[in-house]
Structures are given as C-alpha cells and as structure tokens.
Amino acid sequence: MSWISGPLTAFDLETTGTDVETDRIVTAAVVRLDPDGTVAQERTWLLDPGVPIPEQASEIHGISTEHARAHGVPAEVAVEEIARAVAEGLSSGTPLVVMNARYDLSLLDRECRRHAVASVSERLGGVPSPVIDPLVIDKHVDKYRRGKRALHALCAHYGVSLEDAHNARADAVAAARVVRSMGERHRPVGAMALADLQELQVRAAAEQSVSLQGYLRRTADPAAVVEPAWPLIPRPR
C-alpha cells in the first residue's frame, strides 16, 4: 500500500523567531489524519517560552508575551510532551509530515537540550524517520515553477484549504493534506517506499541548499552558507 493511502501524522510549530539555535516554541500541534484526510486525533500546546515574544513574531501567529505567560504551559513540561508525541507517532511507523522539517524538528531538538529532556532522536535511537516534507518534495518534483513555496502557496497550488494560517493545528492539517495531494499528482513520489522517500528527500534537500547558497553568493552575500542537512540540523559542537 502506498503511503498516500494510509494515515499521516503532522507536526507544526509557531515560534519566537527563525533561528533554531536561539528561538523558542510558542505553540505546537501533533495531528493524526485518516486516509480520507479527516482529523482522527490531535494535541495542541500553548507554551510560556520563558522569554519575551518579539512583536514581529506575535503579529504572525497572534500570541503575545502577556498571553503566553498567563495561559501557557511551562516550556520544560510542554517540550517533553511534544517530543514524546512526535516520537510515538514515528515509532508506530506512521509518516510524519512537517513543512520545512529542517526548521521545526531542529528547533524542537534544541528545546529538548535546553530543558534537559530526551530528544526525538534519542527516543528513536536515530534521526527521525519516516519524515515527509512538502517543501522539499515540491521543489524536487516541480523545480522550475515560479512563485512562492510557503504553505499558503502550496495549498493554493494543490487545491487545499488553509483557513487559519500560522495556527499550528491548521498548518499541520494543511501540510498533511497538501503532501497527500502532491503524492497523488506526482505518482512516482506517491508510490515510493517510505525508506526510499526519506533518502530522496535527504539528497534533494542537500541539492536545493547548494543551489540556494550559490544564488545567494552570486546576488547578495559572497559568504552565504545554507545548511544542507535534512530533516535535522546537527547540533553545534
């Protein structure tokens, strides 16, 4: 049976910023979707990240520092629960859909280290797998398409509704539905064994990083470096 015909688990974070080494989780969602795309199970979290939430981030996801402090779960408690939920889903063999997995999984990994809880990799005994990343796959199967590749753009391209962008639950559900539609439209990818799909994305993500790095060095910053590792950026030494 192809992975597009089975259940999917989806994971999404909203955060204080875009740096996996320093930023924090504000909201998170882990959602299980049935083969027909309906939500079978879901868990969501609102965290008190322990640091002020920048105004720019609050404008994106709608969570202020004051709201997070008043209503959020302590970060160390929520991070443990999130890591456990992600690892349990992967341990069951269900593919984990993560839009821009390199960012969300790496930030979760750094939060685990920050709060001295077991990371997803430590719980699994290796790099998270099987992971399906709509961003990496879309760039691989439709390399030369013009336009944005953000989740809202992928939803529009693949005919998926996204009613509450930058809400972790809504984004997780949309990412899973997008990647299923992607697999149906691009049958060679949709028919791949999960282990092969994981390897394909590792290679594709590295190639995409090299291409972007070359572009940035030619047009903006001669010293630009784009991380090639996927789905998890190695921890700094």
Coordinates of N, CA and C in Angstrom, one line a residue:
M1 N 0.8 -1.2 0.0 CA 0.0 0.0 0.0 C 0.9 1.2 0.0
S2 N 0.6 2.2 -0.8 CA 1.3 3.5 -0.9 C 1.0 4.3 0.3
W3 N 2.0 5.1 0.7 CA 1.9 6.0 1.9 C 0.7 7.0 1.7
I4 N 0.4 7.3 0.5 CA -0.7 8.3 0.3 C -2.1 7.7 0.6
S5 N -2.1 6.3 0.7 CA -3.4 5.7 1.1 C -3.5 5.3 2.5
G6 N -2.5 5.7 3.3 CA -2.6 5.4 4.8 C -2.7 6.6 5.6
P7 N -2.7 6.4 6.9 CA -2.8 7.6 7.9 C -1.5 8.4 7.8
L8 N -1.6 9.6 8.2 CA -0.4 10.5 8.3 C -0.5 11.3 9.7
T9 N 0.7 11.5 10.3 CA 0.8 12.4 11.4 C 1.5 13.6 10.9
A10 N 1.0 14.8 11.4 CA 1.5 16.1 11.0 C 1.9 16.8 12.3
F11 N 3.0 17.6 12.1 CA 3.6 18.3 13.2 C 3.9 19.7 12.8
D12 N 3.6 20.7 13.6 CA 3.9 22.1 13.3 C 4.2 22.9 14.5
L13 N 5.1 23.9 14.4 CA 5.4 24.8 15.5 C 5.2 26.3 15.0
E14 N 4.8 27.1 16.0 CA 4.9 28.6 15.8 C 5.9 29.0 16.9
T15 N 6.7 30.0 16.6 CA 7.9 30.2 17.5 C 8.1 31.7 17.7
T16 N 9.2 32.0 18.4 CA 9.6 33.4 18.7 C 10.4 34.0 17.5
G17 N 10.9 33.1 16.6 CA 11.7 33.6 15.5 C 12.1 32.5 14.6
T18 N 13.2 32.7 13.9 CA 13.6 31.8 12.8 C 15.0 31.1 13.0
D19 N 15.6 31.3 14.2 CA 16.9 30.8 14.5 C 16.8 29.5 15.3
V20 N 17.1 28.4 14.8 CA 16.9 27.1 15.5 C 17.7 27.0 16.8
E21 N 18.8 27.8 16.8 CA 19.7 27.7 18.0 C 19.3 28.5 19.1
T22 N 18.5 29.6 18.9 CA 18.2 30.6 20.0 C 16.7 30.8 20.2
D23 N 15.9 30.5 19.2 CA 14.5 30.8 19.4 C 13.7 29.7 20.1
R24 N 12.5 30.0 20.5 CA 11.7 29.1 21.3 C 10.4 28.8 20.7
I25 N 9.8 27.7 21.2 CA 8.4 27.3 20.8 C 7.4 28.1 21.5
V26 N 6.4 28.6 20.8 CA 5.2 29.3 21.4 C 4.0 28.4 21.3
T27 N 3.7 27.8 20.2 CA 2.6 26.9 20.1 C 3.1 25.7 19.2
A28 N 2.4 24.5 19.5 CA 2.7 23.3 18.7 C 1.5 22.5 18.5
A29 N 1.5 21.6 17.5 CA 0.4 20.7 17.2 C 1.0 19.4 16.7
V30 N 0.4 18.3 17.1 CA 0.7 17.0 16.5 C -0.7 16.4 16.2
V31 N -1.0 16.2 14.9 CA -2.3 15.8 14.5 C -2.2 14.5 13.6
R32 N -3.1 13.6 13.9 CA -3.1 12.4 13.1 C -4.3 12.4 12.1
L33 N -4.1 12.2 10.8 CA -5.1 12.3 9.8 C -5.4 10.9 9.3
D34 N -6.7 10.6 9.1 CA -7.1 9.3 8.5 C -6.8 9.4 7.0
P35 N -6.8 8.2 6.3 CA -6.6 8.2 4.8 C -7.5 9.2 4.0
D36 N -8.7 9.4 4.5 CA -9.6 10.4 3.8 C -9.3 11.8 4.1
G37 N -8.3 12.1 5.0 CA -8.0 13.5 5.3 C -8.6 14.0 6.5
T38 N -9.5 13.3 7.1 CA -10.2 13.8 8.3 C -9.2 13.7 9.5
V39 N -9.4 14.5 10.5 CA -8.5 14.5 11.7 C -9.1 13.5 12.7
A40 N -8.2 12.5 13.0 CA -8.6 11.4 13.9 C -8.2 11.7 15.3
Q41 N -7.0 12.3 15.5 CA -6.5 12.6 16.8 C -5.7 13.9 16.7
E42 N -5.7 14.7 17.8 CA -4.9 15.9 17.8 C -4.5 16.3 19.2
R43 N -3.3 16.9 19.3 CA -2.8 17.5 20.6 C -2.2 18.9 20.2
T44 N -2.6 19.9 21.0 CA -2.0 21.2 20.8 C -1.5 21.7 22.1
W45 N -0.5 22.6 22.0 CA 0.1 23.2 23.1 C 0.3 24.7 23.0
L46 N 0.1 25.5 24.0 CA 0.5 26.8 24.1 C 1.5 26.9 25.3
L47 N 2.7 27.4 24.9 CA 3.8 27.4 25.9 C 4.1 28.8 26.4
D48 N 4.5 28.9 27.6 CA 5.2 30.1 28.1 C 6.7 29.9 27.7
P49 N 7.2 30.5 26.7 CA 8.6 30.2 26.2 C 9.7 30.6 27.2
G50 N 9.3 31.4 28.2 CA 10.4 31.8 29.2 C 11.2 33.1 28.7
V51 N 10.8 33.6 27.5 CA 11.5 34.8 27.0 C 10.4 35.6 26.4
P52 N 10.7 36.9 26.2 CA 9.7 37.8 25.5 C 9.5 37.3 24.1
I53 N 8.3 37.4 23.6 CA 8.0 37.1 22.2 C 8.1 38.3 21.4
P54 N 9.0 38.4 20.4 CA 9.1 39.6 19.6 C 7.8 40.0 19.0
E55 N 7.6 41.3 18.8 CA 6.4 41.9 18.2 C 6.2 41.3 16.8
Q56 N 7.3 41.2 16.1 CA 7.1 40.7 14.7 C 6.6 39.3 14.7
A57 N 7.0 38.4 15.6 CA 6.5 37.0 15.7 C 5.1 37.0 16.2
S58 N 4.7 37.9 17.1 CA 3.3 38.0 17.6 C 2.4 38.4 16.5
E59 N 2.8 39.3 15.6 CA 2.0 39.7 14.5 C 1.7 38.5 13.6
I60 N 2.6 37.6 13.5 CA 2.4 36.4 12.6 C 1.5 35.4 13.2
H61 N 1.7 35.0 14.4 CA 0.9 33.9 15.0 C -0.1 34.4 16.0
G62 N -0.1 35.6 16.4 CA -1.2 36.2 17.2 C -1.0 35.9 18.7
I63 N 0.2 35.4 19.2 CA 0.4 35.1 20.6 C 1.3 36.2 21.2
S64 N 0.9 36.9 22.1 CA 1.7 37.9 22.8 C 2.5 37.3 24.0
T65 N 3.5 38.0 24.4 CA 4.2 37.6 25.6 C 3.3 37.5 26.8
E66 N 2.4 38.5 27.0 CA 1.5 38.5 28.1 C 0.5 37.3 28.1
H67 N 0.0 37.0 26.9 CA -0.9 35.9 26.8 C -0.2 34.6 27.0
A68 N 1.0 34.4 26.5 CA 1.7 33.2 26.7 C 2.1 33.0 28.2
R69 N 2.4 34.1 28.9 CA 2.8 34.0 30.3 C 1.5 33.7 31.2
A70 N 0.4 34.2 30.8 CA -0.8 34.0 31.6 C -1.5 32.6 31.3
H71 N -1.3 32.1 30.1 CA -2.1 30.9 29.7 C -1.2 29.7 29.3
G72 N 0.1 29.9 29.1 CA 0.9 28.9 28.6 C 1.4 27.9 29.6
V73 N 1.7 26.7 29.1 CA 2.3 25.7 29.9 C 3.8 25.9 30.1
P74 N 4.4 25.7 31.2 CA 5.9 25.9 31.3 C 6.6 25.1 30.2
A75 N 7.6 25.8 29.6 CA 8.2 25.2 28.4 C 8.7 23.8 28.6
E76 N 9.4 23.6 29.8 CA 10.0 22.3 30.0 C 9.0 21.1 30.1
V77 N 7.8 21.4 30.5 CA 6.7 20.4 30.6 C 6.2 20.2 29.2
A78 N 5.9 21.2 28.4 CA 5.4 21.1 27.1 C 6.4 20.4 26.1
V79 N 7.6 20.8 26.2 CA 8.6 20.2 25.3 C 8.7 18.7 25.5
E80 N 8.7 18.3 26.7 CA 8.7 16.8 27.0 C 7.5 16.2 26.3
E81 N 6.3 16.7 26.4 CA 5.1 16.2 25.9 C 5.2 16.2 24.3
I82 N 5.7 17.3 23.8 CA 5.7 17.4 22.3 C 6.7 16.3 21.7
A83 N 7.9 16.3 22.3 CA 8.9 15.3 21.9 C 8.4 13.9 22.0
R84 N 7.7 13.6 23.1 CA 7.1 12.2 23.2 C 6.1 11.9 22.2
A85 N 5.2 12.9 21.9 CA 4.1 12.7 20.9 C 4.7 12.5 19.5
V86 N 5.7 13.3 19.2 CA 6.3 13.1 17.8 C 7.0 11.7 17.7
A87 N 7.8 11.4 18.8 CA 8.5 10.1 18.7 C 7.5 8.9 18.7
E88 N 6.4 9.0 19.5 CA 5.5 7.9 19.5 C 4.8 7.7 18.1
G89 N 4.5 8.8 17.4 CA 4.0 8.7 16.1 C 4.9 8.0 15.1
L90 N 6.2 8.4 15.2 CA 7.2 7.8 14.3 C 7.4 6.4 14.7
S91 N 7.4 6.1 15.9 CA 7.6 4.7 16.4 C 6.6 3.7 15.9
S92 N 5.4 4.3 15.6 CA 4.3 3.4 15.1 C 4.4 3.1 13.6
G93 N 5.4 3.8 13.0 CA 5.6 3.6 11.5 C 4.8 4.6 10.7
T94 N 4.0 5.4 11.3 CA 3.2 6.4 10.6 C 4.1 7.5 10.1
P95 N 4.1 7.9 8.8 CA 4.9 9.0 8.4 C 4.6 10.3 9.1
L96 N 5.6 11.1 9.3 CA 5.4 12.4 10.0 C 5.6 13.5 8.9
V97 N 4.5 14.3 8.7 CA 4.6 15.4 7.8 C 5.0 16.6 8.5
V98 N 6.0 17.3 8.0 CA 6.5 18.5 8.6 C 6.9 19.5 7.5
M99 N 6.2 20.6 7.4 CA 6.5 21.6 6.4 C 7.8 22.3 6.9
N100 N 8.8 22.2 6.0 CA 10.2 22.7 6.3 C 10.7 22.0 7.6
A101 N 10.8 20.7 7.5 CA 11.1 19.9 8.6 C 12.5 20.3 9.2
R102 N 13.4 20.7 8.4 CA 14.7 21.1 8.9 C 14.6 22.1 10.0
Y103 N 13.6 23.0 9.9 CA 13.5 24.1 10.9 C 12.7 23.5 12.1
D104 N 11.5 23.0 12.0 CA 10.7 22.6 13.1 C 11.4 21.5 13.9
L105 N 11.9 20.4 13.3 CA 12.5 19.3 14.0 C 13.8 19.8 14.7
S106 N 14.5 20.7 14.1 CA 15.8 21.1 14.7 C 15.5 22.0 15.9
L107 N 14.5 22.9 15.8 CA 14.2 23.8 16.9 C 13.6 22.9 18.1
L108 N 12.8 21.9 17.8 CA 12.4 21.0 18.9 C 13.6 20.3 19.5
D109 N 14.5 19.9 18.7 CA 15.7 19.3 19.3 C 16.5 20.2 20.2
R110 N 16.6 21.5 19.8 CA 17.4 22.4 20.7 C 16.6 22.7 21.9
E111 N 15.3 22.8 21.8 CA 14.4 23.0 23.1 C 14.6 21.8 24.0
C112 N 14.7 20.6 23.5 CA 14.9 19.4 24.3 C 16.2 19.5 25.1
R113 N 17.2 19.9 24.3 CA 18.6 20.1 25.0 C 18.5 21.2 26.1
R114 N 17.8 22.3 25.7 CA 17.7 23.4 26.7 C 17.0 23.0 28.0
H115 N 16.0 22.1 27.9 CA 15.3 21.8 29.1 C 15.6 20.4 29.6
A116 N 16.7 19.8 29.1 CA 17.2 18.6 29.6 C 16.2 17.4 29.5
V117 N 15.5 17.3 28.4 CA 14.6 16.2 28.2 C 15.1 15.4 27.0
A118 N 14.7 14.2 26.9 CA 15.2 13.3 25.7 C 14.6 13.9 24.4
S119 N 15.5 14.0 23.4 CA 15.1 14.5 22.1 C 14.4 13.4 21.4
V120 N 13.7 13.8 20.3 CA 13.1 12.8 19.4 C 14.1 11.8 18.9
S121 N 15.3 12.2 18.5 CA 16.3 11.3 18.0 C 16.7 10.3 19.1
E122 N 16.9 10.8 20.3 CA 17.3 9.9 21.4 C 16.2 8.9 21.7
R123 N 15.0 9.3 21.6 CA 13.9 8.4 21.9 C 13.8 7.3 20.8
L124 N 14.1 7.7 19.6 CA 14.0 6.8 18.4 C 15.3 6.0 18.2
G125 N 16.4 6.5 18.7 CA 17.7 5.8 18.5 C 18.3 6.2 17.2
G126 N 17.9 7.3 16.6 CA 18.4 7.8 15.3 C 17.7 9.0 14.8
V127 N 18.1 9.4 13.6 CA 17.4 10.6 13.0 C 15.9 10.3 12.8
P128 N 15.0 11.2 13.0 CA 13.6 11.0 12.8 C 13.3 10.5 11.4
S129 N 12.5 9.4 11.3 CA 12.2 8.8 10.0 C 11.0 7.9 10.3
P130 N 10.0 7.8 9.3 CA 10.0 8.5 8.1 C 9.3 9.9 8.2
V131 N 10.0 10.9 7.6 CA 9.5 12.2 7.6 C 9.2 12.6 6.1
I132 N 8.1 13.3 5.9 CA 7.7 13.8 4.6 C 7.6 15.3 4.7
D133 N 8.3 16.0 3.9 CA 8.4 17.5 3.9 C 7.8 18.0 2.6
P134 N 6.7 18.6 2.7 CA 6.1 19.2 1.4 C 7.0 20.2 0.7
L135 N 7.7 21.0 1.5 CA 8.6 22.0 0.8 C 9.7 21.3 0.0
V136 N 10.4 20.3 0.6 CA 11.4 19.6 -0.2 C 10.9 18.9 -1.4
I137 N 9.8 18.2 -1.2 CA 9.2 17.4 -2.3 C 8.7 18.3 -3.4
D138 N 8.1 19.4 -3.1 CA 7.5 20.3 -4.1 C 8.7 20.8 -4.9
K139 N 9.8 21.3 -4.3 CA 10.9 21.8 -5.0 C 11.6 20.7 -5.9
H140 N 11.4 19.5 -5.5 CA 12.0 18.4 -6.3 C 11.2 18.0 -7.5
V141 N 9.9 17.9 -7.3 CA 9.0 17.5 -8.4 C 8.7 18.6 -9.4
D142 N 8.8 19.8 -8.9 CA 8.3 21.0 -9.8 C 9.4 22.1 -9.6
K143 N 10.6 21.7 -10.0 CA 11.8 22.5 -9.7 C 11.7 23.9 -10.3
Y144 N 11.1 24.1 -11.5 CA 11.2 25.4 -12.2 C 9.9 26.2 -12.1
R145 N 9.0 25.8 -11.3 CA 7.7 26.6 -11.1 C 8.0 27.9 -10.5
R146 N 7.5 29.0 -11.0 CA 7.8 30.3 -10.4 C 6.8 30.5 -9.3
G147 N 7.2 31.4 -8.4 CA 6.3 31.8 -7.3 C 6.8 31.2 -6.0
K148 N 6.0 31.6 -5.0 CA 6.4 31.2 -3.6 C 6.2 29.8 -3.3
R149 N 6.9 29.2 -2.3 CA 6.7 27.8 -1.9 C 6.3 27.7 -0.4
A150 N 5.8 28.9 0.1 CA 5.3 28.8 1.5 C 4.0 28.0 1.5
L151 N 3.6 27.6 2.7 CA 2.5 26.6 2.9 C 1.2 27.2 2.2
H152 N 1.0 28.5 2.4 CA -0.3 29.0 1.8 C -0.2 28.9 0.2
A153 N 1.0 29.1 -0.3 CA 1.2 29.0 -1.8 C 1.0 27.5 -2.2
L154 N 1.5 26.6 -1.5 CA 1.4 25.2 -1.8 C -0.1 24.7 -1.7
C155 N -0.8 25.3 -0.7 CA -2.2 24.9 -0.6 C -3.0 25.4 -1.8
A156 N -2.7 26.6 -2.2 CA -3.4 27.2 -3.4 C -3.0 26.3 -4.6
H157 N -1.8 25.9 -4.8 CA -1.4 25.2 -6.0 C -2.0 23.8 -6.0
Y158 N -2.1 23.2 -4.8 CA -2.6 21.8 -4.8 C -4.0 21.7 -4.4
G159 N -4.7 22.8 -4.3 CA -6.2 22.8 -4.1 C -6.6 22.4 -2.7
V160 N -5.8 22.8 -1.7 CA -6.1 22.5 -0.3 C -6.5 23.8 0.5
S161 N -7.5 23.7 1.3 CA -8.0 24.8 2.1 C -7.1 25.1 3.3
L162 N -6.7 26.4 3.5 CA -6.0 26.8 4.7 C -6.7 28.0 5.2
E163 N -7.5 27.8 6.3 CA -8.4 28.8 6.8 C -7.8 29.7 7.9
D164 N -6.8 29.2 8.5 CA -6.2 29.9 9.7 C -4.7 29.8 9.7
A165 N -4.1 30.4 8.7 CA -2.6 30.3 8.5 C -1.9 30.8 9.8
H166 N -0.8 30.1 10.1 CA 0.1 30.3 11.3 C -0.6 30.0 12.6
N167 N -1.7 29.2 12.5 CA -2.2 28.4 13.7 C -1.6 27.1 13.5
A168 N -0.9 26.6 14.6 CA -0.1 25.3 14.4 C -1.0 24.2 14.0
R169 N -2.2 24.0 14.6 CA -3.0 22.9 14.2 C -3.5 23.1 12.7
A170 N -3.9 24.2 12.3 CA -4.4 24.4 10.9 C -3.2 24.2 10.0
D171 N -2.0 24.7 10.3 CA -0.9 24.5 9.4 C -0.5 23.0 9.3
A172 N -0.6 22.3 10.4 CA -0.2 20.9 10.4 C -1.2 20.1 9.5
V173 N -2.5 20.3 9.7 CA -3.5 19.6 8.9 C -3.3 20.0 7.4
A174 N -3.1 21.2 7.1 CA -3.0 21.6 5.7 C -1.7 21.0 5.1
A175 N -0.6 20.9 5.8 CA 0.6 20.3 5.3 C 0.4 18.8 4.9
A176 N -0.4 18.1 5.8 CA -0.6 16.7 5.5 C -1.5 16.5 4.3
R177 N -2.5 17.4 4.2 CA -3.4 17.3 3.0 C -2.7 17.7 1.7
V178 N -1.8 18.7 1.8 CA -1.0 19.1 0.7 C -0.1 17.9 0.2
V179 N 0.6 17.3 1.1 CA 1.5 16.3 0.7 C 0.8 15.1 0.1
R180 N -0.4 14.8 0.6 CA -1.1 13.7 0.0 C -1.6 14.0 -1.4
S181 N -2.0 15.3 -1.6 CA -2.4 15.7 -2.9 C -1.2 15.7 -3.8
M182 N 0.0 16.1 -3.3 CA 1.2 16.1 -4.0 C 1.6 14.7 -4.5
G183 N 1.5 13.7 -3.6 CA 1.8 12.4 -3.9 C 0.8 11.8 -5.0
E184 N -0.4 12.2 -4.9 CA -1.4 11.8 -5.9 C -1.1 12.3 -7.3
R185 N -0.7 13.6 -7.3 CA -0.4 14.3 -8.6 C 0.9 13.8 -9.2
H186 N 1.9 13.6 -8.3 CA 3.2 13.1 -8.8 C 3.4 11.6 -8.4
R187 N 2.8 10.8 -9.1 CA 2.7 9.4 -8.8 C 4.0 8.7 -8.5
P188 N 5.1 8.9 -9.2 CA 6.3 8.3 -8.8 C 6.7 8.5 -7.3
V189 N 6.5 9.7 -6.8 CA 6.8 10.0 -5.4 C 5.7 9.3 -4.5
G190 N 4.5 9.4 -4.9 CA 3.4 8.8 -4.1 C 3.5 7.3 -4.0
A191 N 4.2 6.7 -4.9 CA 4.3 5.2 -4.9 C 5.6 4.8 -4.2
M192 N 6.4 5.7 -3.8 CA 7.7 5.3 -3.3 C 7.6 4.6 -1.9
A193 N 8.4 3.7 -1.6 CA 8.5 3.1 -0.2 C 9.0 4.3 0.7
L194 N 8.6 4.3 1.9 CA 9.0 5.4 2.8 C 10.5 5.5 3.0
A195 N 11.2 4.4 3.1 CA 12.6 4.5 3.3 C 13.3 5.1 2.0
D196 N 12.8 4.8 0.9 CA 13.3 5.4 -0.4 C 12.9 6.9 -0.4
L197 N 11.7 7.2 0.0 CA 11.3 8.6 0.0 C 12.2 9.5 1.0
Q198 N 12.5 8.9 2.1 CA 13.4 9.6 3.1 C 14.7 9.9 2.4
E199 N 15.3 8.9 1.8 CA 16.6 9.0 1.1 C 16.5 10.1 0.0
L200 N 15.4 10.0 -0.8 CA 15.3 11.0 -1.8 C 15.3 12.4 -1.3
Q201 N 14.6 12.6 -0.2 CA 14.5 14.0 0.4 C 15.8 14.4 1.0
V202 N 16.6 13.5 1.6 CA 17.9 13.9 2.1 C 18.8 14.4 0.9
R203 N 18.7 13.7 -0.2 CA 19.5 14.2 -1.4 C 19.0 15.4 -2.0
A204 N 17.6 15.5 -2.1 CA 17.0 16.7 -2.7 C 17.2 17.9 -1.9
A205 N 17.1 17.8 -0.6 CA 17.3 18.9 0.3 C 18.7 19.5 0.2
A206 N 19.7 18.6 0.1 CA 21.1 19.0 0.0 C 21.3 19.7 -1.3
E207 N 20.8 19.2 -2.4 CA 20.9 19.8 -3.7 C 20.3 21.2 -3.7
Q208 N 19.1 21.3 -3.1 CA 18.4 22.6 -3.1 C 19.2 23.6 -2.3
S209 N 19.8 23.1 -1.2 CA 20.6 24.1 -0.4 C 21.9 24.5 -1.1
V210 N 22.5 23.6 -1.9 CA 23.7 24.0 -2.7 C 23.2 25.1 -3.7
S211 N 22.1 24.8 -4.4 CA 21.6 25.8 -5.4 C 21.3 27.1 -4.8
L212 N 20.6 27.2 -3.6 CA 20.3 28.4 -3.0 C 21.5 29.1 -2.5
Q213 N 22.5 28.4 -2.0 CA 23.7 29.0 -1.5 C 24.5 29.7 -2.7
G214 N 24.5 29.0 -3.8 CA 25.2 29.6 -4.9 C 24.5 30.8 -5.4
Y215 N 23.2 30.8 -5.4 CA 22.4 32.0 -5.8 C 22.7 33.2 -4.9
L216 N 22.7 32.9 -3.6 CA 22.9 34.0 -2.6 C 24.3 34.5 -2.7
R217 N 25.3 33.7 -3.0 CA 26.7 34.1 -3.1 C 26.8 35.0 -4.3
R218 N 26.1 34.7 -5.4 CA 26.2 35.5 -6.6 C 25.5 36.8 -6.5
T219 N 24.4 36.8 -5.7 CA 23.5 38.0 -5.8 C 23.5 38.9 -4.5
A220 N 23.8 38.3 -3.4 CA 23.6 39.0 -2.1 C 24.8 39.0 -1.2
D221 N 25.3 37.8 -0.9 CA 26.3 37.7 0.2 C 27.3 36.6 -0.3
P222 N 28.5 37.1 -0.6 CA 29.6 36.1 -1.1 C 29.9 35.0 -0.1
A223 N 29.6 35.3 1.2 CA 29.9 34.3 2.3 C 28.7 33.5 2.7
A224 N 27.6 33.6 2.0 CA 26.4 32.9 2.5 C 26.6 31.4 2.6
V225 N 26.0 30.8 3.7 CA 26.0 29.4 3.9 C 24.6 28.9 4.1
V226 N 24.2 27.9 3.4 CA 22.8 27.3 3.5 C 23.0 25.9 4.0
E227 N 22.4 25.6 5.1 CA 22.5 24.3 5.7 C 22.0 23.2 4.8
P228 N 22.8 22.1 4.5 CA 22.3 21.1 3.6 C 21.6 19.9 4.3
A229 N 21.8 19.8 5.6 CA 21.3 18.6 6.4 C 19.8 18.6 6.4
W230 N 19.2 17.4 6.3 CA 17.7 17.3 6.4 C 17.5 15.9 6.9
P231 N 16.5 15.6 7.8 CA 15.5 16.6 8.3 C 15.9 17.3 9.6
L232 N 17.1 17.1 10.0 CA 17.6 17.6 11.3 C 19.0 18.2 11.1
I233 N 19.1 19.5 11.5 CA 20.4 20.1 11.5 C 21.2 19.6 12.7
P234 N 22.4 19.1 12.5 CA 23.2 18.6 13.6 C 23.5 19.7 14.6
R235 N 23.5 19.3 15.9 CA 23.8 20.3 16.9 C 25.2 20.8 16.8
P236 N 25.4 22.1 17.1 CA 26.8 22.7 17.0 C 27.7 22.0 18.1
R237 N 28.9 21.9 17.7 CA 29.9 21.3 18.7 C 30.1 22.3 19.8

